[in-house]
Amino acid sequence: MIKKILITFSLLYLAAIWQAYLLQYLPVYIPIYVPGYISVLSAITFFMYAWDKRQAKRSSHTKVNRTPERTLQLLALFGGWPGALLAQQLLRHKSQKRRFIVVLWLCILINVGAVGSLLYYLG
């Protein structure tokens, strides 16, 4: 149940950003690259999680280079958190490490708060 809620939350956030842009709720001087940036960075973050999950499976047999947790967290902080949350739920990757989950949710709160504040003060 919680898995579906988190997936829906991520997808609704992306849809809301695009809807705000398309319905011109965002100020005119915020161009298309804002929702595009968030969408592309989310996709990149999702694929980085998938790559790391693949490397984690391979690491039990051979020595491989993994994606550092800090890299995954920075991608989430810079706006790719919807992709991170989707990957965490769909791929079941980094879903057991409490510290990682706490940092991911801090990134989500910072992003949602920043976008909410921006929309509130500009609109």
PDB file of C-alpha atoms in Angstrom:
ATOM      1  CA  MET A   1       0.000   0.000   0.000  1.00  0.00           C
ATOM      2  CA  ILE A   2       2.712   2.497   0.986  1.00  0.00           C
ATOM      3  CA  LYS A   3       4.654   1.563  -2.146  1.00  0.00           C
ATOM      4  CA  LYS A   4       1.735   2.619  -4.365  1.00  0.00           C
ATOM      5  CA  ILE A   5       1.323   5.865  -2.417  1.00  0.00           C
ATOM      6  CA  LEU A   6       4.997   6.792  -2.848  1.00  0.00           C
ATOM      7  CA  ILE A   7       4.946   5.960  -6.561  1.00  0.00           C
ATOM      8  CA  THR A   8       1.777   8.009  -7.008  1.00  0.00           C
ATOM      9  CA  PHE A   9       3.298  10.910  -5.040  1.00  0.00           C
ATOM     10  CA  SER A  10       6.331  10.992  -7.351  1.00  0.00           C
ATOM     11  CA  LEU A  11       4.278  10.845 -10.524  1.00  0.00           C
ATOM     12  CA  LEU A  12       1.771  13.433  -9.296  1.00  0.00           C
ATOM     13  CA  TYR A  13       4.601  15.837  -8.471  1.00  0.00           C
ATOM     14  CA  LEU A  14       5.985  15.546 -12.003  1.00  0.00           C
ATOM     15  CA  ALA A  15       2.496  15.931 -13.473  1.00  0.00           C
ATOM     16  CA  ALA A  16       1.797  18.986 -11.299  1.00  0.00           C
ATOM     17  CA  ILE A  17       5.035  20.684 -12.383  1.00  0.00           C
ATOM     18  CA  TRP A  18       4.168  20.136 -16.059  1.00  0.00           C
ATOM     19  CA  GLN A  19       0.544  21.178 -15.539  1.00  0.00           C
ATOM     20  CA  ALA A  20       1.617  24.369 -13.786  1.00  0.00           C
ATOM     21  CA  TYR A  21       3.862  25.148 -16.739  1.00  0.00           C
ATOM     22  CA  LEU A  22       1.344  24.244 -19.446  1.00  0.00           C
ATOM     23  CA  LEU A  23      -1.537  26.118 -17.795  1.00  0.00           C
ATOM     24  CA  GLN A  24       0.793  29.074 -17.295  1.00  0.00           C
ATOM     25  CA  TYR A  25       0.524  29.102 -13.504  1.00  0.00           C
ATOM     26  CA  LEU A  26       4.244  29.665 -13.451  1.00  0.00           C
ATOM     27  CA  PRO A  27       5.461  33.183 -14.206  1.00  0.00           C
ATOM     28  CA  VAL A  28       6.226  33.849 -17.856  1.00  0.00           C
ATOM     29  CA  TYR A  29       9.934  34.201 -17.188  1.00  0.00           C
ATOM     30  CA  ILE A  30      10.188  30.579 -15.982  1.00  0.00           C
ATOM     31  CA  PRO A  31      10.816  28.769 -19.265  1.00  0.00           C
ATOM     32  CA  ILE A  32      10.181  25.173 -20.207  1.00  0.00           C
ATOM     33  CA  TYR A  33      13.540  24.034 -18.958  1.00  0.00           C
ATOM     34  CA  VAL A  34      12.321  24.054 -15.340  1.00  0.00           C
ATOM     35  CA  PRO A  35       9.834  21.161 -15.683  1.00  0.00           C
ATOM     36  CA  GLY A  36      12.088  19.643 -18.333  1.00  0.00           C
ATOM     37  CA  TYR A  37      15.082  19.823 -16.006  1.00  0.00           C
ATOM     38  CA  ILE A  38      13.186  18.094 -13.200  1.00  0.00           C
ATOM     39  CA  SER A  39      11.886  15.391 -15.548  1.00  0.00           C
ATOM     40  CA  VAL A  40      15.248  14.702 -17.194  1.00  0.00           C
ATOM     41  CA  LEU A  41      17.111  14.699 -13.877  1.00  0.00           C
ATOM     42  CA  SER A  42      14.498  12.316 -12.455  1.00  0.00           C
ATOM     43  CA  ALA A  43      15.036   9.961 -15.385  1.00  0.00           C
ATOM     44  CA  ILE A  44      18.816  10.151 -14.969  1.00  0.00           C
ATOM     45  CA  THR A  45      18.464   9.480 -11.246  1.00  0.00           C
ATOM     46  CA  PHE A  46      16.206   6.487 -11.913  1.00  0.00           C
ATOM     47  CA  PHE A  47      18.749   5.016 -14.335  1.00  0.00           C
ATOM     48  CA  MET A  48      21.590   5.641 -11.862  1.00  0.00           C
ATOM     49  CA  TYR A  49      19.660   3.674  -9.228  1.00  0.00           C
ATOM     50  CA  ALA A  50      19.030   0.895 -11.770  1.00  0.00           C
ATOM     51  CA  TRP A  51      22.714   0.819 -12.697  1.00  0.00           C
ATOM     52  CA  ASP A  52      23.759   0.681  -9.052  1.00  0.00           C
ATOM     53  CA  LYS A  53      21.246  -2.113  -8.378  1.00  0.00           C
ATOM     54  CA  ARG A  54      22.718  -4.055 -11.288  1.00  0.00           C
ATOM     55  CA  GLN A  55      26.242  -3.483  -9.999  1.00  0.00           C
ATOM     56  CA  ALA A  56      25.168  -4.529  -6.495  1.00  0.00           C
ATOM     57  CA  LYS A  57      23.909  -7.854  -7.836  1.00  0.00           C
ATOM     58  CA  ARG A  58      27.144  -8.367  -9.758  1.00  0.00           C
ATOM     59  CA  SER A  59      29.304  -7.453  -6.761  1.00  0.00           C
ATOM     60  CA  SER A  60      28.570 -10.754  -5.048  1.00  0.00           C
ATOM     61  CA  HIS A  61      30.499 -12.518  -7.848  1.00  0.00           C
ATOM     62  CA  THR A  62      33.137 -10.013  -8.918  1.00  0.00           C
ATOM     63  CA  LYS A  63      34.589  -6.693  -7.845  1.00  0.00           C
ATOM     64  CA  VAL A  64      32.666  -3.852  -9.487  1.00  0.00           C
ATOM     65  CA  ASN A  65      32.462  -0.097  -9.147  1.00  0.00           C
ATOM     66  CA  ARG A  66      29.266   1.024  -7.424  1.00  0.00           C
ATOM     67  CA  THR A  67      27.668   4.439  -7.570  1.00  0.00           C
ATOM     68  CA  PRO A  68      28.465   6.257  -4.312  1.00  0.00           C
ATOM     69  CA  GLU A  69      25.461   6.956  -2.089  1.00  0.00           C
ATOM     70  CA  ARG A  70      26.452  10.602  -2.007  1.00  0.00           C
ATOM     71  CA  THR A  71      26.032  10.798  -5.803  1.00  0.00           C
ATOM     72  CA  LEU A  72      22.536   9.326  -5.593  1.00  0.00           C
ATOM     73  CA  GLN A  73      21.659  11.719  -2.782  1.00  0.00           C
ATOM     74  CA  LEU A  74      22.998  14.753  -4.652  1.00  0.00           C
ATOM     75  CA  LEU A  75      20.944  13.834  -7.710  1.00  0.00           C
ATOM     76  CA  ALA A  76      17.874  13.700  -5.485  1.00  0.00           C
ATOM     77  CA  LEU A  77      18.751  17.018  -3.833  1.00  0.00           C
ATOM     78  CA  PHE A  78      19.221  18.811  -7.159  1.00  0.00           C
ATOM     79  CA  GLY A  79      15.704  17.858  -8.278  1.00  0.00           C
ATOM     80  CA  GLY A  80      15.826  14.195  -9.272  1.00  0.00           C
ATOM     81  CA  TRP A  81      14.014  12.965  -6.178  1.00  0.00           C
ATOM     82  CA  PRO A  82      10.904  11.728  -8.071  1.00  0.00           C
ATOM     83  CA  GLY A  83      13.132   9.359 -10.027  1.00  0.00           C
ATOM     84  CA  ALA A  84      14.943   8.345  -6.848  1.00  0.00           C
ATOM     85  CA  LEU A  85      11.698   7.565  -5.040  1.00  0.00           C
ATOM     86  CA  LEU A  86      10.327   5.660  -8.027  1.00  0.00           C
ATOM     87  CA  ALA A  87      13.515   3.614  -8.344  1.00  0.00           C
ATOM     88  CA  GLN A  88      13.635   2.923  -4.624  1.00  0.00           C
ATOM     89  CA  GLN A  89      10.090   1.557  -4.711  1.00  0.00           C
ATOM     90  CA  LEU A  90      10.074  -0.201  -8.083  1.00  0.00           C
ATOM     91  CA  LEU A  91      13.587  -1.650  -7.984  1.00  0.00           C
ATOM     92  CA  ARG A  92      13.689  -2.184  -4.208  1.00  0.00           C
ATOM     93  CA  HIS A  93      17.085  -0.528  -4.103  1.00  0.00           C
ATOM     94  CA  LYS A  94      18.340   1.430  -1.092  1.00  0.00           C
ATOM     95  CA  SER A  95      15.011   0.727   0.586  1.00  0.00           C
ATOM     96  CA  GLN A  96      16.390  -0.869   3.761  1.00  0.00           C
ATOM     97  CA  LYS A  97      19.123   1.568   4.778  1.00  0.00           C
ATOM     98  CA  ARG A  98      17.545   3.895   7.347  1.00  0.00           C
ATOM     99  CA  ARG A  99      20.191   6.610   7.052  1.00  0.00           C
ATOM    100  CA  PHE A 100      19.865   6.708   3.267  1.00  0.00           C
ATOM    101  CA  ILE A 101      16.072   6.891   3.496  1.00  0.00           C
ATOM    102  CA  VAL A 102      16.238   9.770   5.989  1.00  0.00           C
ATOM    103  CA  VAL A 103      18.576  11.748   3.710  1.00  0.00           C
ATOM    104  CA  LEU A 104      16.343  11.054   0.696  1.00  0.00           C
ATOM    105  CA  TRP A 105      13.291  12.369   2.557  1.00  0.00           C
ATOM    106  CA  LEU A 106      15.212  15.458   3.619  1.00  0.00           C
ATOM    107  CA  CYS A 107      15.995  16.073  -0.055  1.00  0.00           C
ATOM    108  CA  ILE A 108      12.323  15.596  -0.927  1.00  0.00           C
ATOM    109  CA  LEU A 109      11.191  18.021   1.776  1.00  0.00           C
ATOM    110  CA  ILE A 110      13.748  20.628   0.687  1.00  0.00           C
ATOM    111  CA  ASN A 111      12.654  20.357  -2.958  1.00  0.00           C
ATOM    112  CA  VAL A 112       8.918  20.367  -2.332  1.00  0.00           C
ATOM    113  CA  GLY A 113       9.312  23.242   0.125  1.00  0.00           C
ATOM    114  CA  ALA A 114      11.409  25.253  -2.312  1.00  0.00           C
ATOM    115  CA  VAL A 115       8.988  24.748  -5.205  1.00  0.00           C
ATOM    116  CA  GLY A 116       5.997  25.457  -2.970  1.00  0.00           C
ATOM    117  CA  SER A 117       7.604  28.643  -1.668  1.00  0.00           C
ATOM    118  CA  LEU A 118       8.524  29.734  -5.175  1.00  0.00           C
ATOM    119  CA  LEU A 119       4.970  29.216  -6.419  1.00  0.00           C
ATOM    120  CA  TYR A 120       3.510  30.946  -3.374  1.00  0.00           C
ATOM    121  CA  TYR A 121       5.698  34.033  -3.620  1.00  0.00           C
ATOM    122  CA  LEU A 122       5.631  34.338  -7.384  1.00  0.00           C
ATOM    123  CA  GLY A 123       1.998  33.539  -7.962  1.00  0.00           C
TER     124      GLY A 123
END
